[in-house]
Structure formats: C-alpha cells, structure tokens
C-alpha cells in the first residue's frame, strides 16, 4: 500500500547531461510551482522534452548515484547562500 517511484520499483538511474532546452523547461516548471528546489521529471519525446511531474520534496538517491554529485549538500549550500542575500 506504499507508493514508490519507478526507480524504487524497477527502474534504473543513469548519468547524462541535460540539453539547454531541458534545463530551461525544468526551471520553468519549478518556478511555475513557486519552488526554489525541486525534482522535475522530464521525458524525451519526439516533439521535445515534456514535464512528467514536479516534486517539491524529491528523492535524491537516484540522481546522486547516477551523477556522483552530493545533491543534498549542494541544496543545503544553495539555501544557506539564498538566506544570506
């Protein structure tokens, strides 16, 4: 009875570099929801990238494992800097 993302059920996460179009779409989606930090799931389609969902409280296991980046630490640093300005 517990919902889990595809990554927790059967999916895998792999690294990659998002296109400028994907980055812009993710930023627009997060901004549309008023979120400074968000996980934006994007699908690559024939007509271009499409937003699947926007998560205000994203899981980080997949992206940290696939990218090798300490995303949680980067978010904390970002929020600390934002609170000082």
mmCIF file with all atom_site columns, C-alpha atoms in Angstrom:
data_model
loop_
_atom_site.group_PDB
_atom_site.id
_atom_site.type_symbol
_atom_site.label_atom_id
_atom_site.label_alt_id
_atom_site.label_comp_id
_atom_site.label_asym_id
_atom_site.label_entity_id
_atom_site.label_seq_id
_atom_site.pdbx_PDB_ins_code
_atom_site.Cartn_x
_atom_site.Cartn_y
_atom_site.Cartn_z
_atom_site.occupancy
_atom_site.B_iso_or_equiv
_atom_site.pdbx_formal_charge
_atom_site.auth_seq_id
_atom_site.auth_comp_id
_atom_site.auth_asym_id
_atom_site.auth_atom_id
_atom_site.pdbx_PDB_model_num
ATOM 1  C CA . UNK A 1 1  ? 0.000  0.000  0.000   1.00 0.00 ? 1  UNK A CA 1
ATOM 2  C CA . UNK A 1 2  ? 3.013  2.341  -0.135  1.00 0.00 ? 2  UNK A CA 1
ATOM 3  C CA . UNK A 1 3  ? 3.660  4.359  -3.289  1.00 0.00 ? 3  UNK A CA 1
ATOM 4  C CA . UNK A 1 4  ? 7.194  4.203  -4.651  1.00 0.00 ? 4  UNK A CA 1
ATOM 5  C CA . UNK A 1 5  ? 8.653  5.796  -7.742  1.00 0.00 ? 5  UNK A CA 1
ATOM 6  C CA . UNK A 1 6  ? 9.696  3.764  -10.728 1.00 0.00 ? 6  UNK A CA 1
ATOM 7  C CA . UNK A 1 7  ? 13.280 3.899  -9.505  1.00 0.00 ? 7  UNK A CA 1
ATOM 8  C CA . UNK A 1 8  ? 12.259 2.141  -6.298  1.00 0.00 ? 8  UNK A CA 1
ATOM 9  C CA . UNK A 1 9  ? 10.202 -0.472 -8.122  1.00 0.00 ? 9  UNK A CA 1
ATOM 10 C CA . UNK A 1 10 ? 12.115 -1.472 -11.220 1.00 0.00 ? 10 UNK A CA 1
ATOM 11 C CA . UNK A 1 11 ? 13.863 1.493  -12.815 1.00 0.00 ? 11 UNK A CA 1
ATOM 12 C CA . UNK A 1 12 ? 17.488 2.447  -13.034 1.00 0.00 ? 12 UNK A CA 1
ATOM 13 C CA . UNK A 1 13 ? 19.176 5.825  -12.974 1.00 0.00 ? 13 UNK A CA 1
ATOM 14 C CA . UNK A 1 14 ? 21.954 6.657  -15.399 1.00 0.00 ? 14 UNK A CA 1
ATOM 15 C CA . UNK A 1 15 ? 24.023 9.799  -15.756 1.00 0.00 ? 15 UNK A CA 1
ATOM 16 C CA . UNK A 1 16 ? 23.734 12.237 -18.604 1.00 0.00 ? 16 UNK A CA 1
ATOM 17 C CA . UNK A 1 17 ? 23.944 15.887 -19.499 1.00 0.00 ? 17 UNK A CA 1
ATOM 18 C CA . UNK A 1 18 ? 20.595 17.633 -19.985 1.00 0.00 ? 18 UNK A CA 1
ATOM 19 C CA . UNK A 1 19 ? 20.153 19.840 -23.009 1.00 0.00 ? 19 UNK A CA 1
ATOM 20 C CA . UNK A 1 20 ? 19.735 23.591 -22.565 1.00 0.00 ? 20 UNK A CA 1
ATOM 21 C CA . UNK A 1 21 ? 16.075 23.105 -23.525 1.00 0.00 ? 21 UNK A CA 1
ATOM 22 C CA . UNK A 1 22 ? 15.596 20.547 -20.725 1.00 0.00 ? 22 UNK A CA 1
ATOM 23 C CA . UNK A 1 23 ? 17.267 22.803 -18.159 1.00 0.00 ? 23 UNK A CA 1
ATOM 24 C CA . UNK A 1 24 ? 15.060 25.747 -19.175 1.00 0.00 ? 24 UNK A CA 1
ATOM 25 C CA . UNK A 1 25 ? 11.943 23.550 -19.036 1.00 0.00 ? 25 UNK A CA 1
ATOM 26 C CA . UNK A 1 26 ? 12.869 22.269 -15.554 1.00 0.00 ? 26 UNK A CA 1
ATOM 27 C CA . UNK A 1 27 ? 13.453 25.813 -14.291 1.00 0.00 ? 27 UNK A CA 1
ATOM 28 C CA . UNK A 1 28 ? 10.140 26.988 -15.745 1.00 0.00 ? 28 UNK A CA 1
ATOM 29 C CA . UNK A 1 29 ? 8.304  24.056 -14.146 1.00 0.00 ? 29 UNK A CA 1
ATOM 30 C CA . UNK A 1 30 ? 9.866  24.679 -10.720 1.00 0.00 ? 30 UNK A CA 1
ATOM 31 C CA . UNK A 1 31 ? 9.162  28.425 -10.966 1.00 0.00 ? 31 UNK A CA 1
ATOM 32 C CA . UNK A 1 32 ? 5.548  27.778 -12.001 1.00 0.00 ? 32 UNK A CA 1
ATOM 33 C CA . UNK A 1 33 ? 5.101  25.954 -8.695  1.00 0.00 ? 33 UNK A CA 1
ATOM 34 C CA . UNK A 1 34 ? 6.986  28.579 -6.691  1.00 0.00 ? 34 UNK A CA 1
ATOM 35 C CA . UNK A 1 35 ? 9.744  26.124 -5.782  1.00 0.00 ? 35 UNK A CA 1
ATOM 36 C CA . UNK A 1 36 ? 13.369 27.145 -5.240  1.00 0.00 ? 36 UNK A CA 1
ATOM 37 C CA . UNK A 1 37 ? 14.340 23.469 -5.020  1.00 0.00 ? 37 UNK A CA 1
ATOM 38 C CA . UNK A 1 38 ? 12.501 20.786 -6.971  1.00 0.00 ? 38 UNK A CA 1
ATOM 39 C CA . UNK A 1 39 ? 12.882 17.487 -8.723  1.00 0.00 ? 39 UNK A CA 1
ATOM 40 C CA . UNK A 1 40 ? 11.467 17.771 -12.228 1.00 0.00 ? 40 UNK A CA 1
ATOM 41 C CA . UNK A 1 41 ? 10.920 14.529 -14.125 1.00 0.00 ? 41 UNK A CA 1
ATOM 42 C CA . UNK A 1 42 ? 11.236 15.095 -17.859 1.00 0.00 ? 42 UNK A CA 1
ATOM 43 C CA . UNK A 1 43 ? 10.557 12.663 -20.684 1.00 0.00 ? 43 UNK A CA 1
ATOM 44 C CA . UNK A 1 44 ? 12.274 12.941 -24.047 1.00 0.00 ? 44 UNK A CA 1
ATOM 45 C CA . UNK A 1 45 ? 9.588  12.754 -26.728 1.00 0.00 ? 45 UNK A CA 1
ATOM 46 C CA . UNK A 1 46 ? 9.583  13.147 -30.498 1.00 0.00 ? 46 UNK A CA 1
ATOM 47 C CA . UNK A 1 47 ? 8.164  16.667 -30.099 1.00 0.00 ? 47 UNK A CA 1
ATOM 48 C CA . UNK A 1 48 ? 10.784 17.577 -27.499 1.00 0.00 ? 48 UNK A CA 1
ATOM 49 C CA . UNK A 1 49 ? 11.154 17.321 -23.714 1.00 0.00 ? 49 UNK A CA 1
ATOM 50 C CA . UNK A 1 50 ? 7.935  17.047 -21.693 1.00 0.00 ? 50 UNK A CA 1
ATOM 51 C CA . UNK A 1 51 ? 7.413  17.520 -17.949 1.00 0.00 ? 51 UNK A CA 1
ATOM 52 C CA . UNK A 1 52 ? 6.096  14.366 -16.310 1.00 0.00 ? 52 UNK A CA 1
ATOM 53 C CA . UNK A 1 53 ? 5.958  15.686 -12.747 1.00 0.00 ? 53 UNK A CA 1
ATOM 54 C CA . UNK A 1 54 ? 7.365  18.294 -10.393 1.00 0.00 ? 54 UNK A CA 1
ATOM 55 C CA . UNK A 1 55 ? 8.378  17.164 -6.896  1.00 0.00 ? 55 UNK A CA 1
ATOM 56 C CA . UNK A 1 56 ? 8.682  19.706 -4.094  1.00 0.00 ? 56 UNK A CA 1
ATOM 57 C CA . UNK A 1 57 ? 10.354 17.061 -1.961  1.00 0.00 ? 57 UNK A CA 1
ATOM 58 C CA . UNK A 1 58 ? 12.377 14.981 -4.414  1.00 0.00 ? 58 UNK A CA 1
ATOM 59 C CA . UNK A 1 59 ? 14.208 11.780 -3.604  1.00 0.00 ? 59 UNK A CA 1
ATOM 60 C CA . UNK A 1 60 ? 17.931 12.126 -4.182  1.00 0.00 ? 60 UNK A CA 1
ATOM 61 C CA . UNK A 1 61 ? 19.178 8.532  -4.189  1.00 0.00 ? 61 UNK A CA 1
ATOM 62 C CA . UNK A 1 62 ? 18.888 8.050  -7.943  1.00 0.00 ? 62 UNK A CA 1
ATOM 63 C CA . UNK A 1 63 ? 20.354 11.366 -9.038  1.00 0.00 ? 63 UNK A CA 1
ATOM 64 C CA . UNK A 1 64 ? 23.209 11.230 -6.540  1.00 0.00 ? 64 UNK A CA 1
ATOM 65 C CA . UNK A 1 65 ? 24.104 7.691  -7.591  1.00 0.00 ? 65 UNK A CA 1
ATOM 66 C CA . UNK A 1 66 ? 23.875 8.419  -11.305 1.00 0.00 ? 66 UNK A CA 1
ATOM 67 C CA . UNK A 1 67 ? 25.673 11.769 -11.224 1.00 0.00 ? 67 UNK A CA 1
ATOM 68 C CA . UNK A 1 68 ? 28.199 11.211 -8.459  1.00 0.00 ? 68 UNK A CA 1
ATOM 69 C CA . UNK A 1 69 ? 27.211 14.660 -7.147  1.00 0.00 ? 69 UNK A CA 1
ATOM 70 C CA . UNK A 1 70 ? 26.342 15.275 -3.498  1.00 0.00 ? 70 UNK A CA 1
ATOM 71 C CA . UNK A 1 71 ? 22.981 16.850 -4.397  1.00 0.00 ? 71 UNK A CA 1
ATOM 72 C CA . UNK A 1 72 ? 21.756 17.104 -0.796  1.00 0.00 ? 72 UNK A CA 1
ATOM 73 C CA . UNK A 1 73 ? 24.887 19.017 0.176   1.00 0.00 ? 73 UNK A CA 1
ATOM 74 C CA . UNK A 1 74 ? 24.548 21.284 -2.877  1.00 0.00 ? 74 UNK A CA 1
ATOM 75 C CA . UNK A 1 75 ? 20.932 22.069 -1.955  1.00 0.00 ? 75 UNK A CA 1
ATOM 76 C CA . UNK A 1 76 ? 21.928 22.954 1.616   1.00 0.00 ? 76 UNK A CA 1
ATOM 77 C CA . UNK A 1 77 ? 24.716 25.234 0.351   1.00 0.00 ? 77 UNK A CA 1
ATOM 78 C CA . UNK A 1 78 ? 22.303 26.905 -2.086  1.00 0.00 ? 78 UNK A CA 1
ATOM 79 C CA . UNK A 1 79 ? 19.713 27.505 0.624   1.00 0.00 ? 79 UNK A CA 1
ATOM 80 C CA . UNK A 1 80 ? 22.312 28.854 3.039   1.00 0.00 ? 80 UNK A CA 1
ATOM 81 C CA . UNK A 1 81 ? 23.565 31.352 0.426   1.00 0.00 ? 81 UNK A CA 1
ATOM 82 C CA . UNK A 1 82 ? 19.997 32.324 -0.521  1.00 0.00 ? 82 UNK A CA 1
ATOM 83 C CA . UNK A 1 83 ? 19.132 33.054 3.120   1.00 0.00 ? 83 UNK A CA 1
ATOM 84 C CA . UNK A 1 84 ? 22.128 35.394 3.433   1.00 0.00 ? 84 UNK A CA 1
ATOM 85 C CA . UNK A 1 85 ? 21.094 37.574 0.492   1.00 0.00 ? 85 UNK A CA 1
#
